[in-house]
PDB file of C-alpha atoms in Angstrom:
ATOM      1  CA  MET A   1      63.083  32.443 184.435  1.00 71.00           C
ATOM      2  CA  GLN A   2      65.744  30.943 182.199  1.00 85.00           C
ATOM      3  CA  ASP A   3      64.632  29.441 178.853  1.00 92.00           C
ATOM      4  CA  THR A   4      67.873  27.543 178.210  1.00 95.00           C
ATOM      5  CA  LYS A   5      70.721  26.075 180.181  1.00 96.00           C
ATOM      6  CA  LYS A   6      74.133  25.022 178.886  1.00 97.00           C
ATOM      7  CA  VAL A   7      75.659  21.899 180.448  1.00 96.00           C
ATOM      8  CA  THR A   8      78.883  20.016 179.839  1.00 96.00           C
ATOM      9  CA  VAL A   9      78.681  16.239 180.052  1.00 96.00           C
ATOM     10  CA  MET A  10      81.574  13.951 179.249  1.00 94.00           C
ATOM     11  CA  GLY A  11      83.515  16.878 177.801  1.00 94.00           C
ATOM     12  CA  LYS A  12      80.797  17.954 175.342  1.00 95.00           C
ATOM     13  CA  GLU A  13      78.408  20.877 175.573  1.00 97.00           C
ATOM     14  CA  TYR A  14      74.637  20.561 175.373  1.00 98.00           C
ATOM     15  CA  ILE A  15      71.831  23.079 175.541  1.00 98.00           C
ATOM     16  CA  ILE A  16      68.740  22.172 177.522  1.00 98.00           C
ATOM     17  CA  LYS A  17      65.621  24.103 176.514  1.00 97.00           C
ATOM     18  CA  LYS A  18      62.262  24.521 178.207  1.00 95.00           C
ATOM     19  CA  LEU A  19      59.487  22.121 177.288  1.00 94.00           C
ATOM     20  CA  ASP A  20      56.185  23.459 176.078  1.00 93.00           C
ATOM     21  CA  ALA A  21      53.898  24.365 178.991  1.00 90.00           C
ATOM     22  CA  ARG A  22      51.592  21.331 178.635  1.00 93.00           C
ATOM     23  CA  THR A  23      54.411  18.803 178.590  1.00 92.00           C
ATOM     24  CA  GLY A  24      56.158  20.655 181.421  1.00 89.00           C
ATOM     25  CA  SER A  25      52.949  20.577 183.477  1.00 85.00           C
ATOM     26  CA  PHE A  26      52.543  16.876 182.822  1.00 88.00           C
ATOM     27  CA  LEU A  27      56.122  16.229 183.917  1.00 86.00           C
ATOM     28  CA  LEU A  28      55.646  18.208 187.119  1.00 82.00           C
ATOM     29  CA  PHE A  29      52.566  16.223 188.108  1.00 79.00           C
ATOM     30  CA  PHE A  30      54.260  12.990 187.040  1.00 79.00           C
ATOM     31  CA  VAL A  31      57.231  13.839 189.267  1.00 75.00           C
ATOM     32  CA  LEU A  32      54.969  14.721 192.188  1.00 73.00           C
ATOM     33  CA  GLU A  33      52.914  11.555 191.818  1.00 73.00           C
ATOM     34  CA  LYS A  34      55.717   9.091 191.145  1.00 69.00           C
ATOM     35  CA  PHE A  35      58.676  10.437 193.047  1.00 62.00           C
ATOM     36  CA  LEU A  36      57.333  12.711 195.742  1.00 59.00           C
ATOM     37  CA  PRO A  37      53.963  11.372 196.893  1.00 54.00           C
ATOM     38  CA  ASN A  38      54.289  13.299 200.162  1.00 54.00           C
ATOM     39  CA  ALA A  39      55.557  16.453 198.485  1.00 53.00           C
ATOM     40  CA  MET A  40      52.780  18.632 199.821  1.00 51.00           C
ATOM     41  CA  ASP A  41      54.159  18.033 203.319  1.00 54.00           C
ATOM     42  CA  MET A  42      57.320  19.969 202.456  1.00 54.00           C
ATOM     43  CA  GLN A  43      57.347  23.256 204.345  1.00 55.00           C
ATOM     44  CA  SER A  44      60.756  24.894 204.291  1.00 52.00           C
ATOM     45  CA  SER A  45      63.305  25.917 201.706  1.00 52.00           C
ATOM     46  CA  GLU A  46      65.585  23.230 203.185  1.00 58.00           C
ATOM     47  CA  ASP A  47      62.961  20.613 202.259  1.00 56.00           C
ATOM     48  CA  MET A  48      62.843  22.015 198.734  1.00 52.00           C
ATOM     49  CA  GLN A  49      66.632  21.726 198.381  1.00 53.00           C
ATOM     50  CA  LYS A  50      66.290  17.956 198.821  1.00 61.00           C
ATOM     51  CA  VAL A  51      63.916  17.623 195.869  1.00 56.00           C
ATOM     52  CA  SER A  52      66.502  17.250 193.088  1.00 53.00           C
ATOM     53  CA  ASN A  53      68.355  14.526 195.008  1.00 57.00           C
ATOM     54  CA  GLN A  54      65.104  12.658 195.646  1.00 59.00           C
ATOM     55  CA  ILE A  55      64.049  12.864 191.996  1.00 56.00           C
ATOM     56  CA  THR A  56      67.419  11.710 190.690  1.00 53.00           C
ATOM     57  CA  GLY A  57      67.554   8.856 193.207  1.00 57.00           C
ATOM     58  CA  HIS A  58      64.073   7.636 192.376  1.00 54.00           C
ATOM     59  CA  ILE A  59      64.632   7.793 188.616  1.00 53.00           C
ATOM     60  CA  MET A  60      67.264   5.103 189.057  1.00 53.00           C
ATOM     61  CA  LYS A  61      64.816   2.692 190.721  1.00 53.00           C
ATOM     62  CA  GLN A  62      63.297   0.340 188.169  1.00 44.00           C
ATOM     63  CA  ASP A  63      60.302  -0.532 190.333  1.00 53.00           C
ATOM     64  CA  MET A  64      59.042   3.061 190.337  1.00 62.00           C
ATOM     65  CA  MET A  65      57.691   2.994 186.789  1.00 74.00           C
ATOM     66  CA  SER A  66      57.221   0.727 183.816  1.00 82.00           C
ATOM     67  CA  LYS A  67      59.612   0.695 180.887  1.00 86.00           C
ATOM     68  CA  GLU A  68      56.967   2.404 178.760  1.00 89.00           C
ATOM     69  CA  GLU A  69      56.536   5.185 181.329  1.00 85.00           C
ATOM     70  CA  PHE A  70      60.279   5.683 181.584  1.00 86.00           C
ATOM     71  CA  ILE A  71      60.749   5.835 177.808  1.00 90.00           C
ATOM     72  CA  ARG A  72      57.888   8.334 177.519  1.00 89.00           C
ATOM     73  CA  LEU A  73      59.449  10.493 180.245  1.00 89.00           C
ATOM     74  CA  GLN A  74      62.878  10.171 178.652  1.00 93.00           C
ATOM     75  CA  ASN A  75      61.621  11.056 175.174  1.00 94.00           C
ATOM     76  CA  ASP A  76      59.872  14.163 176.523  1.00 94.00           C
ATOM     77  CA  CYS A  77      63.033  15.229 178.354  1.00 95.00           C
ATOM     78  CA  LEU A  78      65.451  14.506 175.518  1.00 97.00           C
ATOM     79  CA  SER A  79      63.243  16.292 172.976  1.00 96.00           C
ATOM     80  CA  VAL A  80      64.600  19.616 174.300  1.00 97.00           C
ATOM     81  CA  VAL A  81      68.292  18.675 174.407  1.00 98.00           C
ATOM     82  CA  HIS A  82      70.590  20.035 171.701  1.00 98.00           C
ATOM     83  CA  ALA A  83      74.238  19.167 171.116  1.00 97.00           C
ATOM     84  CA  VAL A  84      76.559  22.128 170.574  1.00 97.00           C
ATOM     85  CA  LEU A  85      78.505  21.302 167.415  1.00 95.00           C
ATOM     86  CA  PRO A  86      80.865  23.409 165.271  1.00 94.00           C
ATOM     87  CA  SER A  87      78.085  23.639 162.657  1.00 94.00           C
ATOM     88  CA  GLY A  88      75.573  24.871 165.248  1.00 95.00           C
ATOM     89  CA  ASP A  89      73.147  23.493 167.817  1.00 96.00           C
ATOM     90  CA  VAL A  90      71.537  20.219 166.779  1.00 96.00           C
ATOM     91  CA  PRO A  91      68.655  18.413 168.528  1.00 97.00           C
ATOM     92  CA  ILE A  92      69.866  15.020 169.728  1.00 97.00           C
ATOM     93  CA  LEU A  93      66.582  13.391 168.679  1.00 96.00           C
ATOM     94  CA  ASN A  94      64.784  13.494 165.349  1.00 95.00           C
ATOM     95  CA  ASP A  95      61.059  14.311 165.342  1.00 90.00           C
ATOM     96  CA  ASN A  96      60.246  10.585 165.209  1.00 90.00           C
ATOM     97  CA  GLY A  97      62.315   9.887 168.353  1.00 89.00           C
ATOM     98  CA  SER A  98      65.284   8.302 166.582  1.00 93.00           C
ATOM     99  CA  TRP A  99      68.794   9.495 167.371  1.00 96.00           C
ATOM    100  CA  ARG A 100      70.050  12.366 165.253  1.00 95.00           C
ATOM    101  CA  ILE A 101      73.526  11.776 166.686  1.00 92.00           C
ATOM    102  CA  PRO A 102      74.034   8.008 166.141  1.00 91.00           C
ATOM    103  CA  GLU A 103      76.785   7.478 168.749  1.00 89.00           C
ATOM    104  CA  MET A 104      74.306   8.459 171.486  1.00 94.00           C
ATOM    105  CA  ALA A 105      72.272   5.314 170.831  1.00 94.00           C
ATOM    106  CA  THR A 106      74.704   3.206 172.871  1.00 96.00           C
ATOM    107  CA  ASN A 107      75.896   5.742 175.447  1.00 96.00           C
ATOM    108  CA  THR A 108      73.624   4.917 178.369  1.00 95.00           C
ATOM    109  CA  PHE A 109      75.426   7.105 180.895  1.00 94.00           C
ATOM    110  CA  LEU A 110      75.309  10.207 178.693  1.00 96.00           C
ATOM    111  CA  VAL A 111      71.631   9.714 177.836  1.00 96.00           C
ATOM    112  CA  LEU A 112      70.672   9.185 181.484  1.00 94.00           C
ATOM    113  CA  ILE A 113      72.589  12.266 182.645  1.00 95.00           C
ATOM    114  CA  LEU A 114      71.032  14.422 179.912  1.00 96.00           C
ATOM    115  CA  THR A 115      67.580  13.092 180.830  1.00 95.00           C
ATOM    116  CA  ALA A 116      68.120  14.084 184.459  1.00 92.00           C
ATOM    117  CA  HIS A 117      69.432  17.545 183.471  1.00 94.00           C
ATOM    118  CA  ALA A 118      66.408  18.179 181.230  1.00 95.00           C
ATOM    119  CA  LEU A 119      63.903  16.938 183.813  1.00 90.00           C
ATOM    120  CA  LEU A 120      65.372  18.967 186.648  1.00 88.00           C
ATOM    121  CA  PHE A 121      65.744  22.101 184.522  1.00 91.00           C
ATOM    122  CA  ASN A 122      62.122  21.878 183.420  1.00 89.00           C
ATOM    123  CA  VAL A 123      60.537  21.280 186.836  1.00 84.00           C
ATOM    124  CA  SER A 124      62.931  23.161 189.123  1.00 79.00           C
ATOM    125  CA  ASP A 125      61.063  26.490 188.845  1.00 74.00           C
ATOM    126  CA  PHE A 126      58.176  24.909 190.717  1.00 70.00           C
ATOM    127  CA  PHE A 127      60.399  24.134 193.687  1.00 65.00           C
ATOM    128  CA  THR A 128      61.521  27.667 194.379  1.00 64.00           C
ATOM    129  CA  GLU A 129      60.188  29.218 197.558  1.00 56.00           C
ATOM    130  CA  ASP A 130      57.518  31.295 195.785  1.00 67.00           C
ATOM    131  CA  GLY A 131      56.589  28.611 193.252  1.00 62.00           C
ATOM    132  CA  TRP A 132      56.157  25.987 195.922  1.00 59.00           C
ATOM    133  CA  LYS A 133      54.041  28.277 198.131  1.00 65.00           C
ATOM    134  CA  GLU A 134      51.762  29.033 195.193  1.00 69.00           C
ATOM    135  CA  LEU A 135      51.354  25.356 194.274  1.00 63.00           C
ATOM    136  CA  ARG A 136      50.744  24.350 197.918  1.00 62.00           C
ATOM    137  CA  SER A 137      48.160  27.094 198.320  1.00 67.00           C
ATOM    138  CA  LEU A 138      46.321  25.950 195.210  1.00 64.00           C
ATOM    139  CA  MET A 139      46.413  22.279 196.216  1.00 59.00           C
ATOM    140  CA  GLU A 140      45.259  23.008 199.777  1.00 63.00           C
ATOM    141  CA  GLY A 141      42.222  24.795 198.344  1.00 59.00           C
ATOM    142  CA  ILE A 142      41.213  21.739 196.359  1.00 55.00           C
ATOM    143  CA  SER A 143      39.116  19.287 198.285  1.00 50.00           C
ATOM    144  CA  LEU A 144      37.094  16.306 197.138  1.00 47.00           C
ATOM    145  CA  ALA A 145      34.213  17.851 199.079  1.00 49.00           C
ATOM    146  CA  ASN A 146      34.223  20.671 196.489  1.00 50.00           C
ATOM    147  CA  PHE A 147      33.424  18.275 193.667  1.00 48.00           C
ATOM    148  CA  LYS A 148      30.002  16.770 192.955  1.00 51.00           C
ATOM    149  CA  MET A 149      29.844  13.354 191.405  1.00 48.00           C
TER     150      MET A 149
END
């Protein structure tokens, strides 16, 4: 499993890092709930290959989530993106969520592409053949009948 990924967007290099396990888990379940409500029906590796296209397509739809949900998702994703600069790698966001690199504040395309890269990098491990089988097996074993109210 890769901990970082280098991407080039608009001629500049960025490093995408892994989120902490709790935030990554939240994002996976958020993706499954919001973007892939029928995800557990996927059976084959061909179905899994379609996942990244479905996620990216649904992110663009405004009616899928509120502005607050989107900003929360985007902040989580962008918190692990670093710009590769001559002085070294620099996080693109400050700890308080403000832009460390001011020119990014008005570059919608760049920010959206980096958000998608970070999201896909952080949830893609779950959509490998083995990862998906394990998750499906776990979810199939969970039944409301197993819980007492």
